[in-house]
Coordinates of C-alpha atoms and ligand atoms in Angstrom, one line a residue:
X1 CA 270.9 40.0 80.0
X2 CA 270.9 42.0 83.0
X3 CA 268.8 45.3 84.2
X4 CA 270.8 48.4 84.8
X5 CA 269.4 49.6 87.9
X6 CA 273.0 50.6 89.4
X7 CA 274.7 51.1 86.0
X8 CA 276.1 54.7 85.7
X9 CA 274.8 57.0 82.8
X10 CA 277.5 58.0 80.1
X11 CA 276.3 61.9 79.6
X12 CA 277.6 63.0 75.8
X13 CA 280.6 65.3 75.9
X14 CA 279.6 68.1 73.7
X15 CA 281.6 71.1 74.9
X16 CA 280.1 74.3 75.1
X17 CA 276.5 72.9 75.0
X18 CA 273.8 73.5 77.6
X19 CA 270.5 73.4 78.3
X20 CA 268.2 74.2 80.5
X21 CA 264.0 73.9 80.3
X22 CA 262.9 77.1 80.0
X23 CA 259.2 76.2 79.7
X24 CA 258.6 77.1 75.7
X25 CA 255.9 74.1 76.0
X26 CA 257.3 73.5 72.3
X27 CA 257.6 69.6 73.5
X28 CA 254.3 69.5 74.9
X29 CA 252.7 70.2 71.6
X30 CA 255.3 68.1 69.3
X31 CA 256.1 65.5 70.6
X32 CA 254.6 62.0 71.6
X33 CA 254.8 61.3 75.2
X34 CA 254.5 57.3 75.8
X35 CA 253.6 55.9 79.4
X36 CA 254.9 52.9 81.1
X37 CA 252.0 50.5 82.6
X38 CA 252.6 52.2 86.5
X39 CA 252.8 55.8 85.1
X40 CA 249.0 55.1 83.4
X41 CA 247.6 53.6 86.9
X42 CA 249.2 56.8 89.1
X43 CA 246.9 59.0 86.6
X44 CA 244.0 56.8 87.1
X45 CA 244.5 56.9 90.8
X46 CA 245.3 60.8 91.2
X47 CA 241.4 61.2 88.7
X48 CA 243.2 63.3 86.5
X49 CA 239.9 61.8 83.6
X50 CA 237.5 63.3 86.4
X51 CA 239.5 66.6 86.6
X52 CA 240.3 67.0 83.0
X53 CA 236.7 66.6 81.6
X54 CA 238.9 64.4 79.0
X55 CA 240.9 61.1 79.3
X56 CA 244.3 61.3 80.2
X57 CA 245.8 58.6 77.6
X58 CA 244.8 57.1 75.0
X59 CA 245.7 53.6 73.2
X60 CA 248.0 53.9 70.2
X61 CA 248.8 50.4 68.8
X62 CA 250.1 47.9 71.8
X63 CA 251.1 51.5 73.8
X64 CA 249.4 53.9 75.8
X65 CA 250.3 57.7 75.1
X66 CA 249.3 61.2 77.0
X67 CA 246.2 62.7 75.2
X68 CA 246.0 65.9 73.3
X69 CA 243.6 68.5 72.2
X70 CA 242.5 69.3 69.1
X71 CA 245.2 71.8 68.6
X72 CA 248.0 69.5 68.9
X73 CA 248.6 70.3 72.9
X74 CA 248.9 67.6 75.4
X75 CA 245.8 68.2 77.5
X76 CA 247.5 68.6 80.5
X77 CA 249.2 72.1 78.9
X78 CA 247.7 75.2 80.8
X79 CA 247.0 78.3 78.8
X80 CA 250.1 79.8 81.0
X81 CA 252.2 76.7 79.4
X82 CA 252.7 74.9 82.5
X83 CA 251.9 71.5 82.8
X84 CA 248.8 70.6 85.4
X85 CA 250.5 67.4 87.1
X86 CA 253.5 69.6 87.7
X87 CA 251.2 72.0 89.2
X88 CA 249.0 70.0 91.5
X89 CA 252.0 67.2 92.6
X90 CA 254.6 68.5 91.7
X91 CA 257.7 67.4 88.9
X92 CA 258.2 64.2 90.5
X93 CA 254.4 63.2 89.4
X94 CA 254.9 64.5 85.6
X95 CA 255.2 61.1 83.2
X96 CA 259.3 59.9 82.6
X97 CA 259.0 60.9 78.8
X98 CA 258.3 64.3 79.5
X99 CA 260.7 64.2 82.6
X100 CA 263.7 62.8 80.7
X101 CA 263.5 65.3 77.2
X102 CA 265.5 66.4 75.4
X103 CA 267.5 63.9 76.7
X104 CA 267.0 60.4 75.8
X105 CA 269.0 57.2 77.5
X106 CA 269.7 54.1 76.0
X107 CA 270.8 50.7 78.0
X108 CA 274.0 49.2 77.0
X109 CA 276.1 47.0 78.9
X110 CA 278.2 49.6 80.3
X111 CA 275.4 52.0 81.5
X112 CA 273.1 54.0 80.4
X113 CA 274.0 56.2 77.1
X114 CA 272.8 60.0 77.6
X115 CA 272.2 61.7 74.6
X116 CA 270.9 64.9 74.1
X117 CA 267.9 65.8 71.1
X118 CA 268.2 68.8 69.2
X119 CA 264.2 69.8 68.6
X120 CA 264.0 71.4 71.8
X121 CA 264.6 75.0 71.6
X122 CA 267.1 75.6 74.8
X123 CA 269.1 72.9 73.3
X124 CA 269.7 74.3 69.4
X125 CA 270.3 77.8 71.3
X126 CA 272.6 76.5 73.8
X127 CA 270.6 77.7 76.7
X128 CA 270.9 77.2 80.6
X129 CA 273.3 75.0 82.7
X130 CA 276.0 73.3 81.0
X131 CA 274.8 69.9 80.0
X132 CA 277.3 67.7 82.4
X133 CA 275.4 69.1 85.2
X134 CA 272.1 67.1 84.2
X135 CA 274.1 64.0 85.3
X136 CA 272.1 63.5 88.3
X137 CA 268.9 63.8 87.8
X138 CA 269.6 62.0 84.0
X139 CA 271.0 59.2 86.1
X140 CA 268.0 59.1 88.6
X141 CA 265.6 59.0 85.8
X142 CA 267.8 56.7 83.9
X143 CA 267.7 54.1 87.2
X144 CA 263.7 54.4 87.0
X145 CA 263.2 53.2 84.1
X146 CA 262.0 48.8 83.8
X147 CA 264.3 48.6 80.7
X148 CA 266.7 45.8 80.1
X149 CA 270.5 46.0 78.6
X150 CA 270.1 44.5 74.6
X151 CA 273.4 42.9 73.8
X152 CA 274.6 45.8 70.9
X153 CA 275.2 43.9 67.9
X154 CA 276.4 46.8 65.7
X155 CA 278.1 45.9 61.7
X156 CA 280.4 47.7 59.8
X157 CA 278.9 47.1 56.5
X158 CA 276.9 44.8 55.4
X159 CA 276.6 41.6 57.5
X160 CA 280.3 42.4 59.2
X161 CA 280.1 42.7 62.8
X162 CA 281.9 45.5 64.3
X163 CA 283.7 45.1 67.4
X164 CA 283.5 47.6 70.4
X165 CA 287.2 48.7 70.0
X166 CA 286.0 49.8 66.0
X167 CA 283.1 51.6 66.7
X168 CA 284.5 53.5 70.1
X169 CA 287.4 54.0 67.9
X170 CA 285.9 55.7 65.1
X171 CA 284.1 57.5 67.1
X172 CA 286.9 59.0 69.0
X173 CA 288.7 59.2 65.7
X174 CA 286.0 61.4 64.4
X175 CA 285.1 63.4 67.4
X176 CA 289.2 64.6 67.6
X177 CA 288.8 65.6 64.0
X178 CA 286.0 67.6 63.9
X179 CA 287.9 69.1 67.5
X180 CA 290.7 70.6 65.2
X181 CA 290.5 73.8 64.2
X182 CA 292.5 73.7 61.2
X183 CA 289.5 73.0 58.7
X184 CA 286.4 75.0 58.2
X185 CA 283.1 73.1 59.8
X186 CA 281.8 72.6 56.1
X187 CA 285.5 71.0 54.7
X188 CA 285.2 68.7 58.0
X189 CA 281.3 67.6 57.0
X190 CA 283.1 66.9 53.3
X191 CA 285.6 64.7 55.3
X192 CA 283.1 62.8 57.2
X193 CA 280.9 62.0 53.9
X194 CA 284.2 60.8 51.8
X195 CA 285.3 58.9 54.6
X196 CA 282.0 57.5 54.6
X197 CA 282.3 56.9 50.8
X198 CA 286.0 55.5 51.3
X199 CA 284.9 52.6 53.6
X200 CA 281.3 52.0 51.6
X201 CA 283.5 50.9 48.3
X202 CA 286.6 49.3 50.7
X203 CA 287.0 45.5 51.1
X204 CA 287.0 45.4 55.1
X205 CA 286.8 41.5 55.5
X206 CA 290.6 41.8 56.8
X207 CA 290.8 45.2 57.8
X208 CA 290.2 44.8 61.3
X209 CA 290.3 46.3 64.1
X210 CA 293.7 48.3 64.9
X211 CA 294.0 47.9 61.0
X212 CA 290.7 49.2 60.3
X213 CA 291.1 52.1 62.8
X214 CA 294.6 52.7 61.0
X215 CA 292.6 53.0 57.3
X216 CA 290.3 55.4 59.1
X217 CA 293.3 57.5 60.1
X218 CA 294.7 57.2 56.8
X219 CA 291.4 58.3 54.8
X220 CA 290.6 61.4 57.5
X221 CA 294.0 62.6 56.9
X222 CA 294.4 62.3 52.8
X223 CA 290.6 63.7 52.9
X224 CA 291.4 66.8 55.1
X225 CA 294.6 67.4 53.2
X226 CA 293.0 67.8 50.1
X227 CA 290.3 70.4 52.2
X228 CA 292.9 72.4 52.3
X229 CA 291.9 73.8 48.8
X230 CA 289.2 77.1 49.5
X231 CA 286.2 74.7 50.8
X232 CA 283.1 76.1 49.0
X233 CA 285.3 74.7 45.1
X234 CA 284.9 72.5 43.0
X235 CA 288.5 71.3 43.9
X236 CA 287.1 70.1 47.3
X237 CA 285.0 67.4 45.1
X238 CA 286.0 67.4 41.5
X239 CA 282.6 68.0 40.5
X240 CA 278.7 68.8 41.5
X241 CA 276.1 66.8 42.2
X242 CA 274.1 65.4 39.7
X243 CA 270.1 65.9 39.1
X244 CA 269.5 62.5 40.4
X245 CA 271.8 62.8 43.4
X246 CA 269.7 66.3 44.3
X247 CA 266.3 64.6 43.9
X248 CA 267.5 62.1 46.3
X249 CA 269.0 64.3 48.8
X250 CA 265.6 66.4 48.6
X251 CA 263.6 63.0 49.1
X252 CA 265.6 62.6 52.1
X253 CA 264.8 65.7 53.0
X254 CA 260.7 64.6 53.1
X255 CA 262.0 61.3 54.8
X256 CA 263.6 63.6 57.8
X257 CA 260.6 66.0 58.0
X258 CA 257.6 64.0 57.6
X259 CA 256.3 64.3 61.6
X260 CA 253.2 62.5 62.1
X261 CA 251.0 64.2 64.7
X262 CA 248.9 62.2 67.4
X263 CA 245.4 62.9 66.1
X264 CA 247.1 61.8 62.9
X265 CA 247.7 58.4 64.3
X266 CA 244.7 58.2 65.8
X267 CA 243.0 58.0 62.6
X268 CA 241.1 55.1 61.5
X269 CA 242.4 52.9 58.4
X270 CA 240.3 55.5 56.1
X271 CA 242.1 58.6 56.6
X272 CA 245.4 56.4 57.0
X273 CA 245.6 55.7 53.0
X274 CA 244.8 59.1 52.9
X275 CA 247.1 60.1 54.1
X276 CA 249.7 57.6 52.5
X277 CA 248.0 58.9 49.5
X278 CA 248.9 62.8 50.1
X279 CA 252.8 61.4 51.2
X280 CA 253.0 59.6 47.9
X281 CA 252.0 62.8 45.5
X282 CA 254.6 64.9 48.0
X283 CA 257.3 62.9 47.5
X284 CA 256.7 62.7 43.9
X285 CA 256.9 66.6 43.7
X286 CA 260.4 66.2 45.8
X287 CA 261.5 63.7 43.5
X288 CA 260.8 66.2 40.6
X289 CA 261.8 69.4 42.3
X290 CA 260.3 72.2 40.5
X291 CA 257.0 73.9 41.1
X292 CA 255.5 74.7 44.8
X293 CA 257.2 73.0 47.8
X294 CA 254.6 70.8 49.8
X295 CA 254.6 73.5 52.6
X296 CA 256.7 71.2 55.7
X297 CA 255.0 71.2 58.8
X298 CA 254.8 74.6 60.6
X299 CA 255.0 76.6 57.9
X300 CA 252.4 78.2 55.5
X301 CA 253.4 80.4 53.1
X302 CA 254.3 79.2 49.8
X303 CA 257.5 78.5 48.4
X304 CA 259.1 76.9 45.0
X305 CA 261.8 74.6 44.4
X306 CA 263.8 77.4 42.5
X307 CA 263.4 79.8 45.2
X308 CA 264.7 77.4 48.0
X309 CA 267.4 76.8 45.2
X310 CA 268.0 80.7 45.1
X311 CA 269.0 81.1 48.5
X312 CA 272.9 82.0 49.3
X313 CA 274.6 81.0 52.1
X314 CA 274.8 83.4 55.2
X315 CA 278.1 86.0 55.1
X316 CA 277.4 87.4 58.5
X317 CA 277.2 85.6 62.5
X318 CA 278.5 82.9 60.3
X319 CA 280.1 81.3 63.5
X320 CA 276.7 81.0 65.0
X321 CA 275.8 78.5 62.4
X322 CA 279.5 77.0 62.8
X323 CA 278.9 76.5 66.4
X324 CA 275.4 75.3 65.9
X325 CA 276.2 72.6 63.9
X326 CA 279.4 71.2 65.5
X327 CA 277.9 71.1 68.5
X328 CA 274.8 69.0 66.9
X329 CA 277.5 66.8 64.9
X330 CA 279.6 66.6 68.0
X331 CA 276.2 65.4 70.2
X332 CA 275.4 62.6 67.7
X333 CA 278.7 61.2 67.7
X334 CA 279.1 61.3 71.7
X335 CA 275.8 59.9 72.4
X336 CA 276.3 57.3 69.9
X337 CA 273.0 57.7 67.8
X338 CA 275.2 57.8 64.4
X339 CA 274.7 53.9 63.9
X340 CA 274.1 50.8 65.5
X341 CA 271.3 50.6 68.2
X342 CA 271.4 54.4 68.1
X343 CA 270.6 54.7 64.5
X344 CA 267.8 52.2 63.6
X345 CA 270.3 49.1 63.9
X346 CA 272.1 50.3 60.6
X347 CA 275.8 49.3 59.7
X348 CA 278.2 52.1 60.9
X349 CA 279.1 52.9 57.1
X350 CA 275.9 53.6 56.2
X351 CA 275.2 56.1 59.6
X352 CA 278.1 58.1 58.6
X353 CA 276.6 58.5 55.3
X354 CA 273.2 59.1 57.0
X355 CA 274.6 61.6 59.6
X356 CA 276.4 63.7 56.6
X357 CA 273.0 63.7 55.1
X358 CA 271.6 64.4 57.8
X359 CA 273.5 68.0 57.6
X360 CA 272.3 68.5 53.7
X361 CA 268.8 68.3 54.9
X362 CA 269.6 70.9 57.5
X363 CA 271.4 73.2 54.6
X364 CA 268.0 72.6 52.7
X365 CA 265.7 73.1 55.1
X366 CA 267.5 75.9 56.6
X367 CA 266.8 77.5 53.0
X368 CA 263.4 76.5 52.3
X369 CA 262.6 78.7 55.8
X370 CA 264.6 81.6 54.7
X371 CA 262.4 81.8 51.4
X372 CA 259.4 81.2 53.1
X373 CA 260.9 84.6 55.4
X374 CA 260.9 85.9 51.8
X375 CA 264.9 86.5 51.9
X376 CA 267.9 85.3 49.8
X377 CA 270.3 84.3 51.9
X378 CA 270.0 82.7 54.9
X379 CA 270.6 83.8 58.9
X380 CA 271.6 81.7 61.8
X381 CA 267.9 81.6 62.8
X382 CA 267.2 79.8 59.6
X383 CA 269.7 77.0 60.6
X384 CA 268.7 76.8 64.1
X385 CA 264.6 76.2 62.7
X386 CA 266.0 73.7 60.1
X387 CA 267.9 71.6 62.8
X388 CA 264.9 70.9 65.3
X389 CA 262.7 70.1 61.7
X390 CA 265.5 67.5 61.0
X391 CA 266.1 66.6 64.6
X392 CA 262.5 65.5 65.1
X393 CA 262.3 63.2 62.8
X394 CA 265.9 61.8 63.4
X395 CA 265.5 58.6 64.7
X396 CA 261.5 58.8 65.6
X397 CA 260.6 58.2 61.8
X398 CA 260.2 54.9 60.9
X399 CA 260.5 55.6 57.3
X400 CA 264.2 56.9 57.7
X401 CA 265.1 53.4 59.0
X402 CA 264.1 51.1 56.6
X403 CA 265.7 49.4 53.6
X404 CA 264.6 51.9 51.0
X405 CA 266.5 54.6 53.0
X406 CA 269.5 52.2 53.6
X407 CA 269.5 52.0 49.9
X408 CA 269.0 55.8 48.9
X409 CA 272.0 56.4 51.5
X410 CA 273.9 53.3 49.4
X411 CA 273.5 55.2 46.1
X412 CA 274.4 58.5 47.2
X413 CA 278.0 57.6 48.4
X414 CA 279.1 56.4 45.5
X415 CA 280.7 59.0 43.2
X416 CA 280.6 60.5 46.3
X417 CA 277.5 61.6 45.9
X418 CA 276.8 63.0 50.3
X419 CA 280.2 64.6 49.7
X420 CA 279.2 66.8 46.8
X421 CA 275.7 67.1 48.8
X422 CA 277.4 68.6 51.7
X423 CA 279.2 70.8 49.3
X424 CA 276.3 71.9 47.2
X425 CA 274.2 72.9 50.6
X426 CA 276.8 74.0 53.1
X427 CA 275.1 77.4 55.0
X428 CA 278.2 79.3 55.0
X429 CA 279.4 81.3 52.0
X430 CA 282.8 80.7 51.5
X431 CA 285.1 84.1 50.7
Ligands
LIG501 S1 260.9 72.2 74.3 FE1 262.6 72.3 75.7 S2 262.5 74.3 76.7 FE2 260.5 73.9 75.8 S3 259.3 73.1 77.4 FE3 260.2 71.3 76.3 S4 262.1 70.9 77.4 FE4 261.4 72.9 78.1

């Protein structure tokens, strides 16, 4: 084990993608910002508790995390949506978790991994600099942080490690394929889900390494071959989805979207069954999908199952959509949070089934906002909400890392279930 002071950050090649902040102060009311122990004592010493009339942090378990107001704002959030600390001392003073978003870094023994998140709204619209220009002040960030490399111990299924040469393989494998333009973005997603599929039911004890990359060629090819059928049939998966596999996908939709808010988990034990309570009787009306939708977070109007069922794919500024989602798929892949220590310690197979699912809560989501907009088909806008719903949850929610989820994902690749999924809620209509 080694710290990674000097170690150079990896920034995720996503082509076309930038970002710039361009001071929406969406993050400053979503998201969760934790402090290290010297970040807490430089508030203390600069009295921000004296000058905010409130205190600056608060205890949440063994962590300390910035404040927020009743509304949901961090309490350092002007009413001009500028942050105070910035303000009065300038970036350099601001916390490293509010520094550092949307990108994230995490230490491996080569460096630091850059990856970039997707619930910020610069990022899904592809706003400001190009993203390889972030490098340096990623990488000064990136050497300020007290974390220490974890030696990656990433499987392929099961309890069978995966070697470095597999994973960066795949990876590179994966990232060329959805590079070609031969396919439509949807047939590609089909790929990625029956590959996923493929290597779930495959015996890979002694299918290693060049071998295993070899299978993975194999598969990617035969699977895109048989895309070349219109995408959008049933030829591209023999069959639909059945009504089990749906109420699973839509229970994975909850898993995604379920954001817990700060005052939330500041609750005492009370209002935390509660609350357990309320997630219980929503995810029993997921499982059964008919009736009202359990309005998701941010949205109030109401909504059935058969209406978000209702909703036809977009015909027009479908490249948007195209663009917007390759560039997401493209980001997860490059900045490795598909499996492994990216991807709540979980078995590469199963993060390619995750990451395919991943997109059918998009398509789902994506259609629950354009029937909440009152409309029957959907718009690029639609998409773009539905990805920063997904995104925020992706990889923050405990619930989407444990077992049960392991085991939902398990269930739906057989029959190729996340294939048909993908199928079923692709955005695009196909002519
Ligand atoms: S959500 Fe993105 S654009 Fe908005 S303030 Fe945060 S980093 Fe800046």
């Amino acid at each position: 084990m080694s710290t990674l002071r000097s170690l150079p950050v990896v920034m995720p090649a996503v082509p076309n993608q930038r970002w710039s902040c361009h001071s929406c102060g969406d993050c400053c009311r979503t998201l969760v910002g934790h402090l290290f122990p010297h970040e807490r004592n430089r508030l203390d010493a600069d009295g921000w508790a004296e000058k905010l009339g409130v205190a600056p942090y608060i205890r949440l378990g063994r962590q300390r995390v910035l404040n927020k107001r009743p509304d949901g704002a961090c309490v350092f959030l002007d009413d001009k949506n500028r942050c105070r600390i910035h303000t009065e001392l300038g970036e350099d003073a601001k916390p490293l978790a509010c520094r550092i978003f949307p990108f994230t870094v995490r230490p491996t023994e080569q460096g630091w991994q850059a990856a970039l998140r997707f619930d910020c709204p610069s990022a899904t619209d592809s706003r400001g600099d190009p993203i390889a220009r972030h490098e340096r002040e990623v990488q000064t960030l990136a050497d300020s942080m007290p974390h220490i490399a974890r030696r990656e111990r990433t499987r392929l299924k099961g309890r069978l490690k995966a070697s470095s040469h597999e994973t960066e393989g795949l990876t590179q494998r994966l990232v060329r394929f959805f590079d070609r333009d031969n396919l439509p973005t949807g047939a590609k997603v089909v790929v990625l889900a029956r590959l996923a599929s493929a290597l779930a039911n495959a015996r890979l004890t002694k299918v290693r390494d060049d071998r295993f990359l070899e299978l993975v060629d194999i598969l990617i090819g035969g699977f895109a071959a048989e895309s070349k059928a219109p995408f959008g049939r049933p030829s591209t998966t023999a069959q639909c989805a059945s009504p089990r596999q749906y109420a699973m996908a839509r229970q994975f939709v909850l898993a995604c979207s379920e954001h817990v808010s700060l005052s939330e988990l500041k609750q005492g034990v009370v209002h935390r069954w509660r609350k357990r309570a309320d997630q219980l009787s929503r995810a029993k009306r997921f499982l059964r999908g008919s009736g009202v939708v359990p309005p998701l977070r941010g949205f109030s109007n109401q909504v059935t199952f058969e209406e978000v069922s209702h909703v036809a794919g977009a015909t027009q500024e479908t490249h948007e959509i195209d663009d917007l989602l390759m560039r997401y798929i493209r980001a997860r892949l490059a900045g490795t949070s598909v499996f492994g220590a990216g991807y709540y310690d979980w078995p590469v197979v199963s993060g390619l089934g995750a990451l395919a699912m991943c997109i059918v809560s998009i398509g789902w989501v994506a259609r629950y906002v354009a029937a909440h907009d009152g409309r029957g088909f959907l718009k690029p806008s639609d998409v773009n909400s539905a990805v920063r719903v997904i995104d925020r949850g992706v990889t923050r929610v405990r619930a989407l890392g444990t077992m049960t989820e392991r085991g939902r994902i398990a269930y739906l690749m057989e029959e190729e279930g996340v294939a048909k999924l993908v199928d079923a809620f692709w955005m695009v209509e196909m002519k």
